Amino acid sequence: MRIKGNTKVVGLFGYPVNHSLSPLFQNAAFAELGLNFVYLPFLVHPKNLPQAVKAIKALNLVGVNVTVPHKQKIVPYLDEISPEVEKIGAVNTVVNQKGRLVGYNTDGEGFVNSLREKGFNLRGKRILLLGAGGAALSIGFSLLREKVGEIILVNRTYNRAIDLLNRLKKISPNAFLRVIKFEDRNFFPEREDIDLLINATSVGMSSEDPLLINLKGFSSKVFVYDIVYNRATELLGEAKKRNLFHLNGLGMLIHQGALSFELWTGRKAPLDKMREAMDLKGLKD
Ligand code: ATR
């Protein structure tokens, strides 16, 4: 990559940022299409977020990705937000549109696209969604947009699951949504009718983490999706052992990045090249 006087700059705002894979595959994507763009990580301490947002305009950046812990906090500093951000209250992509900063969230759509790519059609499906944080909210919102049949929510902290239920109900009042208790996750009778099980918690990121849910009792058709991508999780190990369709979080990561890339460049993202850049790091989706 050759940086020139007219190279366009895209950034990543996070704290930390050093673990991020986005610079790797975004720069590979720019290079593949011969775009004069560069993607740089910026370590933005929470107390500096307002100044960092102002710097997008001051430095004429094309835009940024936003990651932990800024996804929600950044919203009030933007000039405009997409209808999706209005509903979920979190941003992962900012586009500098001639000095107006517009916030988008591509996480949920990235999740859906990664499943679509595998030939999984969400319409009418019964889903078990584990987790109630920002990731679960983005995914839940996108599932509703795909007109899934039912979403069963489970979270270690019951009240957060109820909060998520209420937020999703507000977005989609007629959707079939319910919460089951964390203690019941291995026993609830409807588990044999679940089509898609999603781990949207952080469990599995560390090798010391326990197996979050036992796959015994689920049918052989269940698709197991673990949004964790930094290691082969115990949950996906179990799914593999049982010969179940399964997917790790790299698919979601690449697809959310591809949608961001398209927002910044107006060009279709070269998914294969982005994937190849990760393969070189030994990570496979
Ligand atoms: P994010 O925004 O990335 O989703 P988060 O808001 O911190 O992150 O949410 C993390 C999720 O992982 C939560 O659902 C959390 O459950 P709690 O709401 O009970 O905290 C879940 N989680 C983290 N560690 C867990 C563990 N050891 N067992 C079960 N769930 C866990």
PDB file of C-alpha atoms and ligand atoms in Angstrom:
ATOM      1  CA  MET A   1       0.000   0.000   0.000  1.00  0.00           C
ATOM      2  CA  ARG A   2       1.331   3.406  -0.914  1.00  0.00           C
ATOM      3  CA  ILE A   3       0.125   6.385   1.149  1.00  0.00           C
ATOM      4  CA  LYS A   4      -0.118   9.530  -0.930  1.00  0.00           C
ATOM      5  CA  GLY A   5      -1.234  13.107  -0.419  1.00  0.00           C
ATOM      6  CA  ASN A   6      -4.724  12.239  -1.557  1.00  0.00           C
ATOM      7  CA  THR A   7      -5.131   8.912   0.287  1.00  0.00           C
ATOM      8  CA  LYS A   8      -8.510   8.704   2.012  1.00  0.00           C
ATOM      9  CA  VAL A   9      -8.491   7.699   5.659  1.00  0.00           C
ATOM     10  CA  VAL A  10     -10.963   5.475   7.510  1.00  0.00           C
ATOM     11  CA  GLY A  11     -10.488   4.852  11.220  1.00  0.00           C
ATOM     12  CA  LEU A  12     -11.464   2.532  14.026  1.00  0.00           C
ATOM     13  CA  PHE A  13     -12.409   4.059  17.394  1.00  0.00           C
ATOM     14  CA  GLY A  14     -12.182   1.688  20.336  1.00  0.00           C
ATOM     15  CA  TYR A  15     -10.576   1.123  23.713  1.00  0.00           C
ATOM     16  CA  PRO A  16      -8.752  -1.237  23.264  1.00  0.00           C
ATOM     17  CA  VAL A  17      -8.179  -1.584  19.520  1.00  0.00           C
ATOM     18  CA  ASN A  18      -5.012  -3.635  19.338  1.00  0.00           C
ATOM     19  CA  HIS A  19      -6.853  -6.967  19.043  1.00  0.00           C
ATOM     20  CA  SER A  20      -8.987  -5.805  16.111  1.00  0.00           C
ATOM     21  CA  LEU A  21      -8.944  -7.744  12.843  1.00  0.00           C
ATOM     22  CA  SER A  22     -10.699  -4.973  10.903  1.00  0.00           C
ATOM     23  CA  PRO A  23      -7.507  -3.146   9.764  1.00  0.00           C
ATOM     24  CA  LEU A  24      -6.286  -6.420   8.308  1.00  0.00           C
ATOM     25  CA  PHE A  25      -9.278  -7.230   6.146  1.00  0.00           C
ATOM     26  CA  GLN A  26     -10.381  -3.666   5.352  1.00  0.00           C
ATOM     27  CA  ASN A  27      -6.937  -2.760   4.001  1.00  0.00           C
ATOM     28  CA  ALA A  28      -6.877  -6.021   2.027  1.00  0.00           C
ATOM     29  CA  ALA A  29     -10.249  -5.048   0.540  1.00  0.00           C
ATOM     30  CA  PHE A  30      -9.064  -1.531  -0.427  1.00  0.00           C
ATOM     31  CA  ALA A  31      -5.965  -3.014  -2.055  1.00  0.00           C
ATOM     32  CA  GLU A  32      -7.978  -5.612  -3.961  1.00  0.00           C
ATOM     33  CA  LEU A  33     -10.151  -2.930  -5.581  1.00  0.00           C
ATOM     34  CA  GLY A  34      -7.199  -0.584  -6.076  1.00  0.00           C
ATOM     35  CA  LEU A  35      -8.831   2.058  -3.891  1.00  0.00           C
ATOM     36  CA  ASN A  36      -6.665   4.831  -2.544  1.00  0.00           C
ATOM     37  CA  PHE A  37      -7.932   4.312   1.022  1.00  0.00           C
ATOM     38  CA  VAL A  38      -6.265   3.302   4.258  1.00  0.00           C
ATOM     39  CA  TYR A  39      -7.845   1.920   7.455  1.00  0.00           C
ATOM     40  CA  LEU A  40      -6.160   2.893  10.746  1.00  0.00           C
ATOM     41  CA  PRO A  41      -6.835   1.942  14.382  1.00  0.00           C
ATOM     42  CA  PHE A  42      -7.241   4.835  16.840  1.00  0.00           C
ATOM     43  CA  LEU A  43      -7.073   4.142  20.564  1.00  0.00           C
ATOM     44  CA  VAL A  44      -9.737   6.516  21.891  1.00  0.00           C
ATOM     45  CA  HIS A  45      -9.971   6.777  25.659  1.00  0.00           C
ATOM     46  CA  PRO A  46     -13.620   7.193  26.740  1.00  0.00           C
ATOM     47  CA  LYS A  47     -12.924  10.688  28.083  1.00  0.00           C
ATOM     48  CA  ASN A  48     -11.658  11.731  24.635  1.00  0.00           C
ATOM     49  CA  LEU A  49     -14.583  10.431  22.603  1.00  0.00           C
ATOM     50  CA  PRO A  50     -16.201  13.868  21.968  1.00  0.00           C
ATOM     51  CA  GLN A  51     -12.911  15.297  20.650  1.00  0.00           C
ATOM     52  CA  ALA A  52     -12.266  12.182  18.580  1.00  0.00           C
ATOM     53  CA  VAL A  53     -15.676  12.561  16.917  1.00  0.00           C
ATOM     54  CA  LYS A  54     -14.935  16.202  16.152  1.00  0.00           C
ATOM     55  CA  ALA A  55     -11.629  15.063  14.640  1.00  0.00           C
ATOM     56  CA  ILE A  56     -13.492  13.007  12.012  1.00  0.00           C
ATOM     57  CA  LYS A  57     -14.599  16.315  10.535  1.00  0.00           C
ATOM     58  CA  ALA A  58     -11.454  18.281  11.365  1.00  0.00           C
ATOM     59  CA  LEU A  59      -9.186  15.693   9.733  1.00  0.00           C
ATOM     60  CA  ASN A  60     -11.628  14.973   6.917  1.00  0.00           C
ATOM     61  CA  LEU A  61     -11.763  11.227   7.569  1.00  0.00           C
ATOM     62  CA  VAL A  62     -14.086   9.244   5.279  1.00  0.00           C
ATOM     63  CA  GLY A  63     -15.587   7.632   8.331  1.00  0.00           C
ATOM     64  CA  VAL A  64     -14.876   5.260  11.193  1.00  0.00           C
ATOM     65  CA  ASN A  65     -15.856   1.972  12.706  1.00  0.00           C
ATOM     66  CA  VAL A  66     -16.859   2.182  16.338  1.00  0.00           C
ATOM     67  CA  THR A  67     -16.275  -0.587  18.811  1.00  0.00           C
ATOM     68  CA  VAL A  68     -16.358  -1.247  22.557  1.00  0.00           C
ATOM     69  CA  PRO A  69     -16.890   0.848  24.691  1.00  0.00           C
ATOM     70  CA  HIS A  70     -18.108   3.646  22.376  1.00  0.00           C
ATOM     71  CA  LYS A  71     -20.957   2.100  20.388  1.00  0.00           C
ATOM     72  CA  GLN A  72     -23.743   3.670  22.471  1.00  0.00           C
ATOM     73  CA  LYS A  73     -21.878   6.686  23.832  1.00  0.00           C
ATOM     74  CA  ILE A  74     -21.121   8.072  20.367  1.00  0.00           C
ATOM     75  CA  VAL A  75     -24.778   8.506  19.355  1.00  0.00           C
ATOM     76  CA  PRO A  76     -25.380  12.019  20.805  1.00  0.00           C
ATOM     77  CA  TYR A  77     -22.278  13.393  19.058  1.00  0.00           C
ATOM     78  CA  LEU A  78     -23.439  12.485  15.547  1.00  0.00           C
ATOM     79  CA  ASP A  79     -25.437  14.722  13.191  1.00  0.00           C
ATOM     80  CA  GLU A  80     -27.745  11.998  11.971  1.00  0.00           C
ATOM     81  CA  ILE A  81     -28.488   8.334  12.704  1.00  0.00           C
ATOM     82  CA  SER A  82     -30.025   5.575  10.600  1.00  0.00           C
ATOM     83  CA  PRO A  83     -33.508   4.245  11.505  1.00  0.00           C
ATOM     84  CA  GLU A  84     -31.814   1.098  12.810  1.00  0.00           C
ATOM     85  CA  VAL A  85     -29.567   3.060  15.181  1.00  0.00           C
ATOM     86  CA  GLU A  86     -32.619   4.967  16.339  1.00  0.00           C
ATOM     87  CA  LYS A  87     -34.121   1.655  17.443  1.00  0.00           C
ATOM     88  CA  ILE A  88     -31.102  -0.116  18.907  1.00  0.00           C
ATOM     89  CA  GLY A  89     -29.161   2.903  20.158  1.00  0.00           C
ATOM     90  CA  ALA A  90     -25.731   1.696  19.047  1.00  0.00           C
ATOM     91  CA  VAL A  91     -23.442   2.602  16.165  1.00  0.00           C
ATOM     92  CA  ASN A  92     -20.640   0.572  14.594  1.00  0.00           C
ATOM     93  CA  THR A  93     -20.083   2.688  11.462  1.00  0.00           C
ATOM     94  CA  VAL A  94     -19.872   6.437  10.924  1.00  0.00           C
ATOM     95  CA  VAL A  95     -19.840   8.013   7.478  1.00  0.00           C
ATOM     96  CA  ASN A  96     -18.607  11.584   6.981  1.00  0.00           C
ATOM     97  CA  GLN A  97     -21.056  12.841   4.364  1.00  0.00           C
ATOM     98  CA  LYS A  98     -19.597  16.196   3.376  1.00  0.00           C
ATOM     99  CA  GLY A  99     -19.103  17.219   6.983  1.00  0.00           C
ATOM    100  CA  ARG A 100     -22.258  15.599   8.358  1.00  0.00           C
ATOM    101  CA  LEU A 101     -21.566  12.562  10.504  1.00  0.00           C
ATOM    102  CA  VAL A 102     -24.107   9.796   9.959  1.00  0.00           C
ATOM    103  CA  GLY A 103     -24.235   6.749  12.256  1.00  0.00           C
ATOM    104  CA  TYR A 104     -25.174   3.281  11.071  1.00  0.00           C
ATOM    105  CA  ASN A 105     -25.137  -0.184  12.569  1.00  0.00           C
ATOM    106  CA  THR A 106     -24.195  -3.076  10.282  1.00  0.00           C
ATOM    107  CA  ASP A 107     -23.773  -5.762  12.968  1.00  0.00           C
ATOM    108  CA  GLY A 108     -27.222  -7.314  12.721  1.00  0.00           C
ATOM    109  CA  GLU A 109     -27.375  -7.254   8.942  1.00  0.00           C
ATOM    110  CA  GLY A 110     -23.853  -8.681   8.862  1.00  0.00           C
ATOM    111  CA  PHE A 111     -25.066 -11.532  11.054  1.00  0.00           C
ATOM    112  CA  VAL A 112     -28.028 -12.209   8.761  1.00  0.00           C
ATOM    113  CA  ASN A 113     -25.875 -12.037   5.618  1.00  0.00           C
ATOM    114  CA  SER A 114     -23.422 -14.562   7.035  1.00  0.00           C
ATOM    115  CA  LEU A 115     -26.264 -17.023   7.552  1.00  0.00           C
ATOM    116  CA  ARG A 116     -27.788 -16.282   4.163  1.00  0.00           C
ATOM    117  CA  GLU A 117     -24.424 -17.026   2.581  1.00  0.00           C
ATOM    118  CA  LYS A 118     -24.636 -20.504   4.122  1.00  0.00           C
ATOM    119  CA  GLY A 119     -28.081 -21.014   2.617  1.00  0.00           C
ATOM    120  CA  PHE A 120     -29.940 -20.587   5.921  1.00  0.00           C
ATOM    121  CA  ASN A 121     -33.284 -18.832   5.479  1.00  0.00           C
ATOM    122  CA  LEU A 122     -34.493 -17.205   8.706  1.00  0.00           C
ATOM    123  CA  ARG A 123     -38.136 -16.712   7.803  1.00  0.00           C
ATOM    124  CA  GLY A 124     -40.464 -18.588  10.146  1.00  0.00           C
ATOM    125  CA  LYS A 125     -37.632 -20.158  12.151  1.00  0.00           C
ATOM    126  CA  ARG A 126     -37.566 -20.805  15.895  1.00  0.00           C
ATOM    127  CA  ILE A 127     -34.546 -19.224  17.496  1.00  0.00           C
ATOM    128  CA  LEU A 128     -32.866 -19.563  20.873  1.00  0.00           C
ATOM    129  CA  LEU A 129     -30.893 -16.388  21.550  1.00  0.00           C
ATOM    130  CA  LEU A 130     -28.382 -16.533  24.399  1.00  0.00           C
ATOM    131  CA  GLY A 131     -27.313 -13.160  25.813  1.00  0.00           C
ATOM    132  CA  ALA A 132     -28.842  -9.747  26.399  1.00  0.00           C
ATOM    133  CA  GLY A 133     -26.035  -7.267  25.670  1.00  0.00           C
ATOM    134  CA  GLY A 134     -25.490  -5.047  22.660  1.00  0.00           C
ATOM    135  CA  ALA A 135     -24.692  -7.975  20.379  1.00  0.00           C
ATOM    136  CA  ALA A 136     -27.927  -9.777  21.301  1.00  0.00           C
ATOM    137  CA  LEU A 137     -29.925  -6.586  20.701  1.00  0.00           C
ATOM    138  CA  SER A 138     -28.476  -6.002  17.201  1.00  0.00           C
ATOM    139  CA  ILE A 139     -29.001  -9.634  16.274  1.00  0.00           C
ATOM    140  CA  GLY A 140     -32.500  -9.748  17.765  1.00  0.00           C
ATOM    141  CA  PHE A 141     -33.508  -6.654  15.824  1.00  0.00           C
ATOM    142  CA  SER A 142     -32.286  -8.139  12.540  1.00  0.00           C
ATOM    143  CA  LEU A 143     -33.979 -11.459  13.239  1.00  0.00           C
ATOM    144  CA  LEU A 144     -37.290  -9.646  13.608  1.00  0.00           C
ATOM    145  CA  ARG A 145     -36.727  -7.874  10.321  1.00  0.00           C
ATOM    146  CA  GLU A 146     -36.265 -11.262   8.672  1.00  0.00           C
ATOM    147  CA  LYS A 147     -39.656 -12.329  10.039  1.00  0.00           C
ATOM    148  CA  VAL A 148     -38.488 -15.273  12.094  1.00  0.00           C
ATOM    149  CA  GLY A 149     -41.215 -17.398  13.696  1.00  0.00           C
ATOM    150  CA  GLU A 150     -40.243 -17.108  17.355  1.00  0.00           C
ATOM    151  CA  ILE A 151     -37.358 -15.916  19.494  1.00  0.00           C
ATOM    152  CA  ILE A 152     -36.706 -17.444  22.900  1.00  0.00           C
ATOM    153  CA  LEU A 153     -34.367 -15.331  25.001  1.00  0.00           C
ATOM    154  CA  VAL A 154     -32.076 -16.624  27.742  1.00  0.00           C
ATOM    155  CA  ASN A 155     -29.593 -14.677  29.806  1.00  0.00           C
ATOM    156  CA  ARG A 156     -27.666 -15.296  33.003  1.00  0.00           C
ATOM    157  CA  THR A 157     -29.135 -12.102  34.476  1.00  0.00           C
ATOM    158  CA  TYR A 158     -32.860 -12.596  34.100  1.00  0.00           C
ATOM    159  CA  ASN A 159     -33.792  -8.911  34.273  1.00  0.00           C
ATOM    160  CA  ARG A 160     -31.553  -8.069  31.336  1.00  0.00           C
ATOM    161  CA  ALA A 161     -33.382 -10.727  29.297  1.00  0.00           C
ATOM    162  CA  ILE A 162     -36.685  -9.086  30.243  1.00  0.00           C
ATOM    163  CA  ASP A 163     -35.301  -5.676  29.243  1.00  0.00           C
ATOM    164  CA  LEU A 164     -34.248  -7.108  25.886  1.00  0.00           C
ATOM    165  CA  LEU A 165     -37.681  -8.692  25.440  1.00  0.00           C
ATOM    166  CA  ASN A 166     -39.351  -5.335  26.089  1.00  0.00           C
ATOM    167  CA  ARG A 167     -37.076  -3.509  23.670  1.00  0.00           C
ATOM    168  CA  LEU A 168     -37.671  -6.053  20.913  1.00  0.00           C
ATOM    169  CA  LYS A 169     -41.435  -6.011  21.614  1.00  0.00           C
ATOM    170  CA  LYS A 170     -41.433  -2.254  21.207  1.00  0.00           C
ATOM    171  CA  ILE A 171     -39.754  -2.624  17.824  1.00  0.00           C
ATOM    172  CA  SER A 172     -42.021  -5.448  16.709  1.00  0.00           C
ATOM    173  CA  PRO A 173     -45.199  -5.666  18.863  1.00  0.00           C
ATOM    174  CA  ASN A 174     -46.611  -8.727  17.078  1.00  0.00           C
ATOM    175  CA  ALA A 175     -43.488 -10.884  17.191  1.00  0.00           C
ATOM    176  CA  PHE A 176     -43.473 -14.144  19.135  1.00  0.00           C
ATOM    177  CA  LEU A 177     -40.963 -13.495  21.876  1.00  0.00           C
ATOM    178  CA  ARG A 178     -40.445 -14.982  25.290  1.00  0.00           C
ATOM    179  CA  VAL A 179     -37.883 -15.422  28.016  1.00  0.00           C
ATOM    180  CA  ILE A 180     -36.864 -18.623  29.737  1.00  0.00           C
ATOM    181  CA  LYS A 181     -34.820 -18.788  32.909  1.00  0.00           C
ATOM    182  CA  PHE A 182     -31.086 -19.407  32.628  1.00  0.00           C
ATOM    183  CA  GLU A 183     -31.442 -22.481  34.900  1.00  0.00           C
ATOM    184  CA  ASP A 184     -33.881 -23.998  32.407  1.00  0.00           C
ATOM    185  CA  ARG A 185     -31.726 -23.623  29.305  1.00  0.00           C
ATOM    186  CA  ASN A 186     -30.745 -27.292  29.281  1.00  0.00           C
ATOM    187  CA  PHE A 187     -34.209 -28.629  30.016  1.00  0.00           C
ATOM    188  CA  PHE A 188     -36.964 -26.572  28.386  1.00  0.00           C
ATOM    189  CA  PRO A 189     -39.089 -28.964  26.301  1.00  0.00           C
ATOM    190  CA  GLU A 190     -39.303 -26.858  23.111  1.00  0.00           C
ATOM    191  CA  ARG A 191     -35.581 -27.146  22.568  1.00  0.00           C
ATOM    192  CA  GLU A 192     -36.114 -30.025  20.179  1.00  0.00           C
ATOM    193  CA  ASP A 193     -37.968 -27.621  17.853  1.00  0.00           C
ATOM    194  CA  ILE A 194     -35.261 -24.949  17.810  1.00  0.00           C
ATOM    195  CA  ASP A 195     -33.886 -24.278  14.303  1.00  0.00           C
ATOM    196  CA  LEU A 196     -31.123 -21.871  15.253  1.00  0.00           C
ATOM    197  CA  LEU A 197     -29.206 -21.504  18.492  1.00  0.00           C
ATOM    198  CA  ILE A 198     -27.158 -18.318  18.816  1.00  0.00           C
ATOM    199  CA  ASN A 199     -24.522 -17.596  21.411  1.00  0.00           C
ATOM    200  CA  ALA A 200     -24.520 -13.801  21.586  1.00  0.00           C
ATOM    201  CA  THR A 201     -22.723 -13.729  24.952  1.00  0.00           C
ATOM    202  CA  SER A 202     -18.998 -13.371  25.502  1.00  0.00           C
ATOM    203  CA  VAL A 203     -18.786 -16.911  26.888  1.00  0.00           C
ATOM    204  CA  GLY A 204     -16.191 -18.891  24.954  1.00  0.00           C
ATOM    205  CA  MET A 205     -13.771 -16.012  24.377  1.00  0.00           C
ATOM    206  CA  SER A 206     -11.538 -17.404  27.100  1.00  0.00           C
ATOM    207  CA  SER A 207     -10.351 -21.023  27.265  1.00  0.00           C
ATOM    208  CA  GLU A 208     -11.429 -21.062  30.917  1.00  0.00           C
ATOM    209  CA  ASP A 209     -15.076 -20.405  30.048  1.00  0.00           C
ATOM    210  CA  PRO A 210     -17.580 -23.191  30.714  1.00  0.00           C
ATOM    211  CA  LEU A 211     -19.775 -24.710  28.013  1.00  0.00           C
ATOM    212  CA  LEU A 212     -22.745 -22.316  28.047  1.00  0.00           C
ATOM    213  CA  ILE A 213     -25.416 -24.794  27.013  1.00  0.00           C
ATOM    214  CA  ASN A 214     -25.664 -28.530  26.561  1.00  0.00           C
ATOM    215  CA  LEU A 215     -26.664 -29.526  23.030  1.00  0.00           C
ATOM    216  CA  LYS A 216     -28.292 -32.745  24.211  1.00  0.00           C
ATOM    217  CA  GLY A 217     -32.010 -32.637  23.509  1.00  0.00           C
ATOM    218  CA  PHE A 218     -31.751 -30.334  20.487  1.00  0.00           C
ATOM    219  CA  SER A 219     -32.666 -31.892  17.161  1.00  0.00           C
ATOM    220  CA  SER A 220     -30.142 -32.886  14.512  1.00  0.00           C
ATOM    221  CA  LYS A 221     -31.397 -30.011  12.303  1.00  0.00           C
ATOM    222  CA  VAL A 222     -30.390 -27.251  14.739  1.00  0.00           C
ATOM    223  CA  PHE A 223     -27.878 -24.731  13.392  1.00  0.00           C
ATOM    224  CA  VAL A 224     -25.418 -23.563  16.058  1.00  0.00           C
ATOM    225  CA  TYR A 225     -24.036 -20.043  15.646  1.00  0.00           C
ATOM    226  CA  ASP A 226     -21.410 -18.758  18.056  1.00  0.00           C
ATOM    227  CA  ILE A 227     -20.543 -15.084  17.554  1.00  0.00           C
ATOM    228  CA  VAL A 228     -17.203 -15.592  19.329  1.00  0.00           C
ATOM    229  CA  TYR A 229     -14.402 -15.595  16.746  1.00  0.00           C
ATOM    230  CA  ASN A 230     -11.087 -15.425  18.552  1.00  0.00           C
ATOM    231  CA  ARG A 231     -10.891 -19.155  19.254  1.00  0.00           C
ATOM    232  CA  ALA A 232     -12.617 -22.471  18.552  1.00  0.00           C
ATOM    233  CA  THR A 233     -15.195 -22.484  21.349  1.00  0.00           C
ATOM    234  CA  GLU A 234     -16.383 -25.439  23.384  1.00  0.00           C
ATOM    235  CA  LEU A 235     -19.895 -24.853  22.030  1.00  0.00           C
ATOM    236  CA  LEU A 236     -18.773 -25.195  18.418  1.00  0.00           C
ATOM    237  CA  GLY A 237     -16.624 -28.192  19.414  1.00  0.00           C
ATOM    238  CA  GLU A 238     -19.793 -29.854  20.740  1.00  0.00           C
ATOM    239  CA  ALA A 239     -21.744 -28.927  17.597  1.00  0.00           C
ATOM    240  CA  LYS A 240     -19.034 -30.422  15.427  1.00  0.00           C
ATOM    241  CA  LYS A 241     -18.965 -33.603  17.504  1.00  0.00           C
ATOM    242  CA  ARG A 242     -22.702 -33.938  17.002  1.00  0.00           C
ATOM    243  CA  ASN A 243     -22.447 -33.255  13.272  1.00  0.00           C
ATOM    244  CA  LEU A 244     -24.586 -30.125  13.481  1.00  0.00           C
ATOM    245  CA  PHE A 245     -24.376 -27.203  11.075  1.00  0.00           C
ATOM    246  CA  HIS A 246     -22.364 -24.520  12.802  1.00  0.00           C
ATOM    247  CA  LEU A 247     -20.694 -21.171  12.254  1.00  0.00           C
ATOM    248  CA  ASN A 248     -18.295 -18.991  14.257  1.00  0.00           C
ATOM    249  CA  GLY A 249     -18.309 -15.212  14.556  1.00  0.00           C
ATOM    250  CA  LEU A 250     -15.831 -14.544  11.750  1.00  0.00           C
ATOM    251  CA  GLY A 251     -18.676 -14.648   9.227  1.00  0.00           C
ATOM    252  CA  MET A 252     -20.534 -11.913  11.099  1.00  0.00           C
ATOM    253  CA  LEU A 253     -17.316  -9.916  11.509  1.00  0.00           C
ATOM    254  CA  ILE A 254     -16.513 -10.007   7.804  1.00  0.00           C
ATOM    255  CA  HIS A 255     -20.070  -9.274   6.709  1.00  0.00           C
ATOM    256  CA  GLN A 256     -20.526  -6.307   9.070  1.00  0.00           C
ATOM    257  CA  GLY A 257     -17.181  -5.023   7.770  1.00  0.00           C
ATOM    258  CA  ALA A 258     -18.253  -5.551   4.174  1.00  0.00           C
ATOM    259  CA  LEU A 259     -21.369  -3.423   4.751  1.00  0.00           C
ATOM    260  CA  SER A 260     -19.254  -0.682   6.367  1.00  0.00           C
ATOM    261  CA  PHE A 261     -16.841  -0.847   3.430  1.00  0.00           C
ATOM    262  CA  GLU A 262     -19.762  -0.343   1.054  1.00  0.00           C
ATOM    263  CA  LEU A 263     -20.995   2.668   3.026  1.00  0.00           C
ATOM    264  CA  TRP A 264     -17.572   4.350   2.864  1.00  0.00           C
ATOM    265  CA  THR A 265     -16.601   3.494  -0.709  1.00  0.00           C
ATOM    266  CA  GLY A 266     -19.874   2.902  -2.564  1.00  0.00           C
ATOM    267  CA  ARG A 267     -18.239  -0.252  -3.936  1.00  0.00           C
ATOM    268  CA  LYS A 268     -19.141  -3.883  -3.399  1.00  0.00           C
ATOM    269  CA  ALA A 269     -16.816  -5.453  -0.849  1.00  0.00           C
ATOM    270  CA  PRO A 270     -14.528  -8.266  -2.050  1.00  0.00           C
ATOM    271  CA  LEU A 271     -15.606 -10.819   0.551  1.00  0.00           C
ATOM    272  CA  ASP A 272     -13.222 -13.517  -0.624  1.00  0.00           C
ATOM    273  CA  LYS A 273     -10.191 -11.258  -0.283  1.00  0.00           C
ATOM    274  CA  MET A 274     -11.291 -10.137   3.159  1.00  0.00           C
ATOM    275  CA  ARG A 275     -11.605 -13.749   4.174  1.00  0.00           C
ATOM    276  CA  GLU A 276      -8.270 -14.605   2.652  1.00  0.00           C
ATOM    277  CA  ALA A 277      -6.626 -11.890   4.773  1.00  0.00           C
ATOM    278  CA  MET A 278      -7.931 -13.652   7.888  1.00  0.00           C
ATOM    279  CA  ASP A 279      -6.934 -17.085   6.630  1.00  0.00           C
ATOM    280  CA  LEU A 280      -3.378 -15.799   6.499  1.00  0.00           C
ATOM    281  CA  LYS A 281      -3.673 -15.194  10.232  1.00  0.00           C
ATOM    282  CA  GLY A 282      -4.822 -18.752  10.723  1.00  0.00           C
ATOM    283  CA  LEU A 283      -8.449 -17.780  11.378  1.00  0.00           C
ATOM    284  CA  LYS A 284     -11.145 -19.502   9.366  1.00  0.00           C
ATOM    285  CA  ASP A 285     -14.852 -18.897   9.335  1.00  0.00           C
TER     286      ASP A 285
HETATM  287  P1  ATR B   1     -22.024  -7.106  24.270  1.00  0.00           P
HETATM  288  O1  ATR B   1     -22.489  -5.697  24.163  1.00  0.00           O
HETATM  289  O2  ATR B   1     -20.773  -7.398  23.526  1.00  0.00           O
HETATM  290  O3  ATR B   1     -23.097  -8.083  23.980  1.00  0.00           O
HETATM  291  P2  ATR B   1     -22.281  -7.156  27.189  1.00  0.00           P
HETATM  292  O4  ATR B   1     -23.327  -6.122  27.182  1.00  0.00           O
HETATM  293  O5  ATR B   1     -21.183  -7.065  28.200  1.00  0.00           O
HETATM  294  O6  ATR B   1     -21.525  -7.259  25.792  1.00  0.00           O
HETATM  295  O7  ATR B   1     -22.975  -8.586  27.279  1.00  0.00           O
HETATM  296  C1  ATR B   1     -22.282  -9.742  27.538  1.00  0.00           C
HETATM  297  C2  ATR B   1     -23.258 -10.906  27.573  1.00  0.00           C
HETATM  298  O8  ATR B   1     -22.545 -12.098  27.937  1.00  0.00           O
HETATM  299  C3  ATR B   1     -24.346 -10.739  28.597  1.00  0.00           C
HETATM  300  O9  ATR B   1     -25.520 -11.352  28.106  1.00  0.00           O
HETATM  301  C4  ATR B   1     -23.781 -11.503  29.790  1.00  0.00           C
HETATM  302  O10 ATR B   1     -24.746 -11.972  30.694  1.00  0.00           O
HETATM  303  P3  ATR B   1     -25.224 -11.023  31.934  1.00  0.00           P
HETATM  304  O11 ATR B   1     -26.240 -10.081  31.330  1.00  0.00           O
HETATM  305  O12 ATR B   1     -25.799 -11.959  32.908  1.00  0.00           O
HETATM  306  O13 ATR B   1     -23.983 -10.322  32.423  1.00  0.00           O
HETATM  307  C5  ATR B   1     -23.155 -12.666  29.100  1.00  0.00           C
HETATM  308  N1  ATR B   1     -22.141 -13.338  29.918  1.00  0.00           N
HETATM  309  C6  ATR B   1     -20.896 -12.920  30.187  1.00  0.00           C
HETATM  310  N2  ATR B   1     -20.247 -13.831  30.968  1.00  0.00           N
HETATM  311  C7  ATR B   1     -21.123 -14.840  31.181  1.00  0.00           C
HETATM  312  C8  ATR B   1     -21.048 -16.093  31.895  1.00  0.00           C
HETATM  313  N3  ATR B   1     -19.949 -16.478  32.538  1.00  0.00           N
HETATM  314  N4  ATR B   1     -22.131 -16.901  31.870  1.00  0.00           N
HETATM  315  C9  ATR B   1     -23.259 -16.529  31.202  1.00  0.00           C
HETATM  316  N5  ATR B   1     -23.385 -15.374  30.524  1.00  0.00           N
HETATM  317  C10 ATR B   1     -22.334 -14.541  30.505  1.00  0.00           C
END
